[in-house]
XYZ file of C-alpha atoms in Angstrom:
511
model
C 34.100 -9.084 140.439
C 35.991 -7.570 143.338
C 34.203 -7.353 146.632
C 33.742 -4.018 148.260
C 34.163 -4.032 152.002
C 32.075 -1.683 154.114
C 34.033 1.345 155.436
C 36.467 1.597 152.531
C 36.583 4.739 150.355
C 35.259 2.902 147.406
C 32.311 1.629 149.457
C 31.490 5.153 150.567
C 31.711 6.376 147.030
C 29.413 3.696 145.787
C 26.789 4.441 148.401
C 26.758 8.189 147.640
C 26.862 7.763 143.886
C 30.048 9.878 143.609
C 32.927 8.506 141.652
C 36.277 8.050 143.219
C 37.727 10.459 140.664
C 35.448 13.284 141.856
C 36.300 12.542 145.454
C 39.987 12.790 144.745
C 39.533 16.181 142.964
C 37.056 17.635 145.535
C 39.556 20.059 147.051
C 40.426 21.551 143.665
C 36.730 21.882 142.686
C 35.891 23.750 145.894
C 38.829 26.128 145.387
C 37.644 26.920 141.867
C 34.126 27.574 143.137
C 35.291 29.947 145.892
C 37.579 31.762 143.484
C 34.685 32.423 141.120
C 32.540 33.724 143.972
C 35.223 36.147 145.105
C 35.654 37.413 141.551
C 31.910 37.999 141.240
C 31.821 39.914 144.532
C 34.660 42.133 143.340
C 32.748 42.959 140.156
C 29.633 43.881 142.143
C 31.662 46.040 144.547
C 33.235 47.857 141.635
C 29.809 48.722 140.265
C 28.487 50.052 143.601
C 29.169 53.690 144.647
C 32.116 54.163 146.987
C 31.213 54.919 150.629
C 31.337 58.602 151.581
C 34.587 59.601 153.267
C 35.062 62.633 155.525
C 35.914 65.683 153.402
C 39.502 66.788 153.918
C 40.065 70.507 153.265
C 43.474 71.816 152.404
C 44.917 74.780 154.292
C 44.241 78.111 152.563
C 46.726 79.481 150.074
C 47.335 83.211 150.618
C 49.865 83.729 147.840
C 47.451 85.184 145.268
C 45.896 87.503 147.857
C 49.273 88.870 148.937
C 50.401 89.313 145.351
C 47.256 91.229 144.380
C 46.814 93.392 147.511
C 50.334 93.848 148.874
C 50.953 97.007 146.813
C 48.107 98.834 148.595
C 49.719 98.456 152.046
C 52.144 101.161 153.197
C 54.727 101.687 155.907
C 54.334 104.822 158.046
C 57.211 106.352 159.991
C 57.042 109.443 162.168
C 59.539 111.782 163.769
C 58.816 113.842 166.873
C 61.319 116.330 168.240
C 61.625 116.756 171.971
C 64.058 118.585 174.200
C 66.833 116.645 175.850
C 65.688 115.147 179.131
C 62.018 115.569 178.273
C 59.640 112.744 177.586
C 60.096 109.010 178.054
C 63.429 107.334 177.511
C 64.069 103.799 176.365
C 63.907 101.414 179.313
C 67.021 99.669 180.527
C 66.751 96.386 178.640
C 69.307 93.644 178.339
C 70.579 92.557 174.931
C 68.691 89.272 175.244
C 65.379 91.021 175.771
C 63.078 90.611 172.710
C 62.403 94.370 172.677
C 66.047 95.459 172.983
C 66.574 95.799 169.220
C 63.273 97.635 168.735
C 64.089 100.293 171.342
C 67.700 100.545 170.148
C 66.574 101.334 166.600
C 63.574 103.571 167.139
C 64.025 105.141 170.602
C 67.745 105.889 170.792
C 69.317 106.799 174.098
C 70.517 110.413 174.428
C 74.239 110.954 173.920
C 76.317 111.660 176.967
C 77.062 115.385 176.938
C 80.716 116.274 176.857
C 82.401 119.037 178.764
C 80.791 122.356 177.912
C 78.371 120.867 175.349
C 74.768 122.038 175.712
C 72.018 119.374 175.647
C 70.667 118.764 172.153
C 67.117 118.160 171.033
C 66.278 114.484 170.440
C 64.312 112.792 167.716
C 61.770 110.161 168.689
C 60.874 107.789 165.871
C 57.942 105.409 165.626
C 56.586 103.018 163.051
C 53.184 101.867 161.930
C 51.244 100.643 158.944
C 48.424 101.889 156.760
C 46.739 101.305 153.427
C 45.662 103.287 150.378
C 41.894 103.835 150.161
C 41.843 105.895 146.947
C 44.144 106.159 143.960
C 44.718 109.903 144.525
C 46.735 109.375 147.711
C 44.407 109.062 150.712
C 45.774 106.684 153.353
C 44.015 105.290 156.423
C 45.835 104.367 159.639
C 45.505 104.516 163.437
C 45.474 107.877 165.192
C 48.031 106.714 167.758
C 50.513 106.009 164.943
C 50.703 109.703 163.957
C 49.802 111.350 167.251
C 52.092 114.316 168.120
C 54.268 113.683 165.062
C 56.288 116.569 163.602
C 56.963 114.698 160.375
C 55.136 111.766 158.767
C 56.546 109.732 155.904
C 54.714 107.059 153.906
C 56.712 104.377 152.089
C 54.989 102.421 149.335
C 55.513 98.825 148.373
C 57.718 99.908 145.432
C 60.074 101.763 147.847
C 58.886 105.274 146.902
C 58.526 107.595 149.893
C 56.249 110.604 150.360
C 55.771 113.194 153.037
C 52.218 112.974 154.395
C 49.882 115.471 156.023
C 47.087 114.676 158.459
C 43.633 115.478 157.099
C 42.010 114.624 160.385
C 42.180 112.243 163.343
C 39.556 110.804 165.664
C 40.863 109.586 169.024
C 37.565 107.964 170.033
C 37.926 105.369 167.274
C 41.729 105.650 166.953
C 41.568 106.503 163.251
C 43.531 109.012 161.160
C 43.265 110.036 157.501
C 46.495 111.001 155.715
C 47.150 112.495 152.265
C 50.230 112.069 150.088
C 50.863 113.851 146.787
C 50.773 110.861 144.473
C 48.425 109.515 141.828
C 47.593 106.242 140.128
C 48.008 104.292 143.352
C 46.509 100.868 143.910
C 43.672 101.128 146.451
C 42.232 98.307 148.520
C 38.817 96.751 147.969
C 36.355 96.899 150.854
C 34.409 93.980 152.307
C 31.389 93.722 154.595
C 32.386 92.993 158.224
C 28.807 91.939 159.031
C 29.293 88.910 156.759
C 32.396 87.745 158.601
C 31.934 84.464 160.437
C 33.693 83.359 163.593
C 36.284 80.792 162.543
C 36.822 82.361 159.107
C 40.390 82.817 157.860
C 41.774 86.374 157.769
C 45.162 87.859 156.920
C 47.166 90.908 158.001
C 49.901 92.766 156.151
C 52.026 95.315 157.984
C 55.423 96.336 159.323
C 55.928 94.764 162.750
C 59.137 96.106 164.346
C 59.918 97.781 161.014
C 59.924 94.616 158.903
C 58.023 95.818 155.827
C 55.369 93.748 154.072
C 55.143 91.099 156.763
C 52.211 88.703 156.263
C 50.482 86.895 159.142
C 47.263 84.897 159.140
C 44.718 83.480 161.565
C 41.002 83.198 162.165
C 38.212 85.417 163.451
C 37.893 84.616 167.157
C 34.865 86.798 167.993
C 32.839 89.725 166.663
C 31.366 92.836 168.271
C 33.883 92.755 171.099
C 33.733 95.672 173.559
C 36.929 96.912 175.176
C 37.348 99.202 178.201
C 37.125 102.904 177.301
C 36.221 102.033 173.701
C 32.504 102.820 173.438
C 32.196 103.445 169.721
C 33.916 100.415 168.144
C 32.569 96.834 167.975
C 35.991 95.217 167.548
C 36.765 92.133 165.468
C 38.841 89.790 167.621
C 41.339 87.529 165.828
C 44.333 85.357 166.624
C 46.385 86.910 163.806
C 49.910 87.742 165.002
C 49.941 91.532 165.523
C 52.973 93.288 167.005
C 54.225 96.877 167.395
C 54.378 98.324 163.887
C 51.288 96.443 162.643
C 48.976 99.166 163.960
C 46.935 100.770 161.205
C 47.450 97.936 158.747
C 44.604 96.164 156.928
C 42.851 92.933 157.868
C 41.827 91.016 154.728
C 39.276 88.280 154.200
C 39.997 85.417 151.804
C 38.442 87.346 148.916
C 41.135 90.010 149.221
C 38.767 92.589 150.737
C 39.645 94.764 153.718
C 37.274 94.027 156.595
C 39.142 95.741 159.421
C 42.062 97.867 160.615
C 44.441 96.213 163.071
C 44.469 98.445 166.105
C 45.142 96.779 169.445
C 46.487 93.673 171.100
C 45.927 92.228 174.538
C 49.294 91.418 176.033
C 51.094 91.154 179.338
C 54.506 91.381 177.688
C 54.008 94.008 174.956
C 54.174 91.335 172.257
C 51.635 89.086 170.577
C 49.732 86.666 172.833
C 46.961 85.463 170.525
C 44.466 88.292 171.163
C 44.289 90.958 168.454
C 41.554 93.500 167.770
C 40.620 95.227 164.527
C 38.290 98.159 163.837
C 35.535 97.098 161.396
C 36.064 98.784 158.042
C 32.488 100.108 157.865
C 33.106 102.063 161.088
C 36.410 103.328 159.713
C 34.962 104.458 156.386
C 32.149 106.327 158.112
C 34.716 108.176 160.224
C 37.059 108.953 157.322
C 34.250 110.375 155.206
C 33.620 113.001 157.903
C 37.341 113.615 158.387
C 37.766 114.196 154.667
C 34.969 116.780 154.575
C 35.479 118.674 157.832
C 38.546 117.260 159.572
C 36.455 116.189 162.565
C 33.737 113.706 163.471
C 30.277 114.673 164.693
C 28.542 112.234 167.026
C 25.163 112.190 168.629
C 24.461 112.151 172.340
C 21.360 111.970 174.524
C 22.853 112.722 177.965
C 22.555 109.499 179.946
C 24.934 107.310 181.927
C 24.198 103.618 181.465
C 25.276 100.212 182.700
C 24.844 96.604 181.668
C 21.659 94.738 182.607
C 22.674 91.572 184.445
C 20.396 88.616 185.060
C 19.828 89.775 188.630
C 19.021 93.340 187.507
C 16.561 92.029 184.917
C 14.857 89.979 187.608
C 14.627 92.977 189.943
C 13.097 95.198 187.248
C 10.697 92.523 186.042
C 12.363 92.259 182.620
C 12.028 88.922 180.872
C 15.713 88.590 179.955
C 18.953 90.523 180.570
C 19.054 92.978 177.660
C 19.106 96.718 177.008
C 20.912 99.576 178.724
C 20.018 100.560 182.292
C 19.971 104.335 182.874
C 21.707 105.209 186.145
C 22.021 108.972 185.554
C 20.273 111.547 183.373
C 21.932 114.859 182.534
C 19.870 117.763 183.773
C 18.493 119.682 180.827
C 19.916 117.162 178.358
C 18.089 115.567 175.407
C 17.078 112.464 177.373
C 15.610 114.415 180.285
C 13.648 116.627 177.896
C 12.287 113.488 176.236
C 11.145 112.068 179.595
C 13.863 109.504 180.350
C 14.239 108.702 184.050
C 16.871 107.018 186.194
C 15.985 103.327 186.369
C 14.605 103.147 182.830
C 15.975 100.374 180.628
C 16.441 101.437 176.993
C 15.554 98.413 174.859
C 15.363 100.027 171.393
C 16.909 103.089 169.761
C 15.883 104.402 166.371
C 14.211 101.100 165.545
C 17.258 98.964 166.446
C 17.263 96.476 169.327
C 19.684 97.268 172.174
C 20.959 93.818 173.105
C 23.753 95.075 175.358
C 24.574 98.392 177.006
C 27.632 98.652 174.721
C 25.295 98.814 171.704
C 23.684 102.108 172.734
C 26.729 104.456 172.524
C 27.418 103.194 168.994
C 23.812 103.670 167.929
C 23.530 107.145 169.435
C 27.019 108.175 168.301
C 26.192 107.183 164.743
C 23.096 109.401 164.699
C 23.535 112.893 163.318
C 23.094 115.678 165.894
C 19.792 117.510 165.513
C 17.891 114.487 164.196
C 14.993 112.885 166.036
C 15.065 109.225 167.062
C 12.519 106.901 168.633
C 13.319 105.096 171.874
C 11.612 102.205 173.621
C 11.907 102.044 177.406
C 11.120 99.461 180.055
C 9.684 101.199 183.113
C 7.710 99.867 186.097
C 7.042 96.527 184.448
C 5.850 97.905 181.096
C 7.058 99.279 177.762
C 6.918 102.966 176.800
C 7.818 104.719 173.547
C 9.271 108.236 173.360
C 11.071 110.435 170.830
C 14.352 112.213 171.587
C 16.126 115.007 169.726
C 19.764 113.936 169.524
C 22.387 116.420 170.698
C 26.076 116.619 169.741
C 28.773 114.868 171.725
C 31.359 117.407 172.978
C 35.040 116.807 173.544
C 35.966 114.389 176.325
C 35.603 115.817 179.794
C 37.095 114.429 182.977
C 34.839 114.613 186.010
C 36.275 115.049 189.458
C 34.998 112.858 192.264
C 34.051 113.663 195.774
C 32.975 111.354 198.550
C 29.819 112.315 200.422
C 30.356 113.424 203.973
C 29.539 111.247 206.920
C 25.958 111.262 208.089
C 24.622 111.332 211.608
C 25.810 108.844 214.179
C 25.294 105.317 212.892
C 22.791 102.976 214.456
C 24.203 100.322 216.721
C 22.886 97.364 214.729
C 23.177 96.587 211.031
C 20.109 95.795 208.952
C 19.541 92.433 207.267
C 21.893 93.391 204.396
C 24.739 93.965 206.839
C 24.598 97.764 206.405
C 24.481 100.548 208.938
C 22.640 103.492 207.349
C 21.483 106.913 208.426
C 19.534 109.868 207.054
C 21.301 112.483 204.950
C 21.883 115.761 206.715
C 20.522 119.005 205.269
C 24.048 120.024 204.254
C 24.622 116.716 202.470
C 21.353 117.085 200.568
C 22.391 120.559 199.402
C 25.882 119.461 198.359
C 24.653 116.386 196.503
C 21.515 118.115 195.202
C 19.359 115.261 196.445
C 15.873 115.255 197.893
C 16.134 111.841 199.525
C 18.302 108.833 200.141
C 20.228 107.244 202.992
C 23.985 107.146 203.491
C 25.924 103.977 204.326
C 27.894 104.616 207.504
C 29.319 101.140 207.888
C 29.474 97.871 205.961
C 29.472 94.795 208.166
C 30.318 91.216 207.222
C 28.323 88.982 204.873
C 27.307 91.795 202.500
C 26.587 90.086 199.159
C 27.274 93.085 196.883
C 29.771 95.854 196.071
C 28.570 98.407 198.628
C 30.909 100.880 200.297
C 30.949 103.281 203.195
C 29.847 106.706 201.929
C 27.544 105.341 199.217
C 24.113 106.994 199.137
C 21.212 104.609 198.504
C 18.523 106.439 196.523
C 15.986 103.712 195.712
C 15.203 100.006 196.009
C 13.833 97.886 193.132
C 12.345 94.426 193.447
C 10.161 92.426 191.042
C 9.519 95.414 188.807
C 8.590 97.824 191.604
C 10.832 100.751 192.582
C 10.626 102.616 195.879
C 12.450 105.907 196.416
C 14.037 106.255 199.841
C 13.370 109.152 202.219
C 14.787 107.853 205.486
C 16.832 105.068 207.061
C 13.784 103.905 208.992
C 11.811 103.479 205.747
C 14.685 101.545 204.157
C 15.127 99.128 207.042
C 11.377 98.549 207.301
C 11.142 97.855 203.579
C 13.919 95.261 203.843
C 12.200 93.511 206.722
C 9.050 93.075 204.629
C 10.862 91.292 201.767
C 11.476 87.568 201.685
C 15.079 86.658 202.408
C 15.453 84.892 199.054
C 14.327 87.992 197.143
C 16.894 89.611 194.852
C 16.840 93.402 195.076
C 18.579 96.236 193.223
C 19.809 99.391 194.940
C 20.266 102.676 193.102
C 23.496 104.151 194.438
C 25.148 107.578 194.269
C 28.920 107.104 194.554
C 30.860 110.343 194.261
C 29.490 111.997 191.125
C 28.398 108.714 189.563
C 25.118 106.856 189.747
C 25.020 103.084 189.478
C 22.799 100.112 190.228
C 23.988 97.351 192.548
C 22.201 94.008 192.800
C 21.993 92.161 196.112
C 21.136 88.518 195.646
C 18.713 86.880 198.001
C 19.747 84.233 200.492
C 19.577 80.646 199.300
C 16.619 78.807 200.880
C 17.621 76.583 203.756
C 17.002 72.868 203.272
């Protein structure tokens, strides 16, 4: 029998009880084992649910919307005759200027008169957009599109053209209602602007620079936007490309419903810069319903001048948060004065609706029918009061002239702690301004922490909910000396014919 030496493979195999054959095939056996394990794991993985992946949303497809609603959008062109040499002429633009072609086509330069030829009347042409709101030929657009037009023509999507007449126009909302003699037209469907969400996709169809049926899209950037001199419209702000010629065209949501009327852009060049503003369709339909009946729009008024309540003003009047509309003037004999409204009141509710911002109040009051009665909630002297006002009717726009109060008596040599030199009003100044009290600012020194000017009349001081009417410069300066330097105060100011409130922030505590 052969001898097995220690340390040989056969000796190791004998000691472990594993045959040499198995040892020689060990690598293959392990490979088979691992392969079976991998196959089993794959089967288990296939039976388990797949891990959740981030949802990828495709970009919206506007083709169906355009196909269904494009026929309700119209092109509006106007012609205005003016005498040669009168009115604005096209600016001197180079051929490379982006607006050269627009002015060349729609605002032609007057011909050079020949020898003995009299000057001829010129035609000024402009373009805009609109949309059909009823099948019997009513069209809605912007008032500035048809303003001062001698002839208005509406071109439909199928190339038919009609002469249009103006049923009525409202400059305060920049809306106009037109009528063409046509029937069986496709009208738009109306949506609810209150359901629009910031970030939602919207689409515009119009005629920028005369290019009919141009489609642009974007998102809602903001809602309820207030613009200067636009008190009655809570604009929808979008980044939809809007250019000259788009005015009056519809703004659609993704359901094919009109939610706004493209009206304005913010631009430093005259072209699109990513800021477009549309009139909410509910505002527009309310206006057009009155235009259709009477050709004009009736709006309510209560006879107050208001301003925004800042954080500092809220602190001075003891109001918990900056909200409402601060009354800085009350029309003598007007609805508000008859109801008991005073200068310095903060209107927090009107007709049951919360006044979050001062821009809310003109819309609420303007939307109330003249002659109706409305409840108002006021914040006065640190507490809430409820009154009822009979709403009047807003007249046509009036422009007020301004006058600067005359100089008072000789100013004091030293400024008070606000950096102001003040003096008492003279008897003549009181008569001219129809004031019983107040002090006039004779000089504004350095370090004044507010918009105060020479000639302003300070009528009252408010701090921590308490208001003190001023009778003399001595009283004013003494009152200031009694307040802590870190106290924020509000001054009621008469500037020209306007009243306003100016907040003076307290000094930061020294550390």
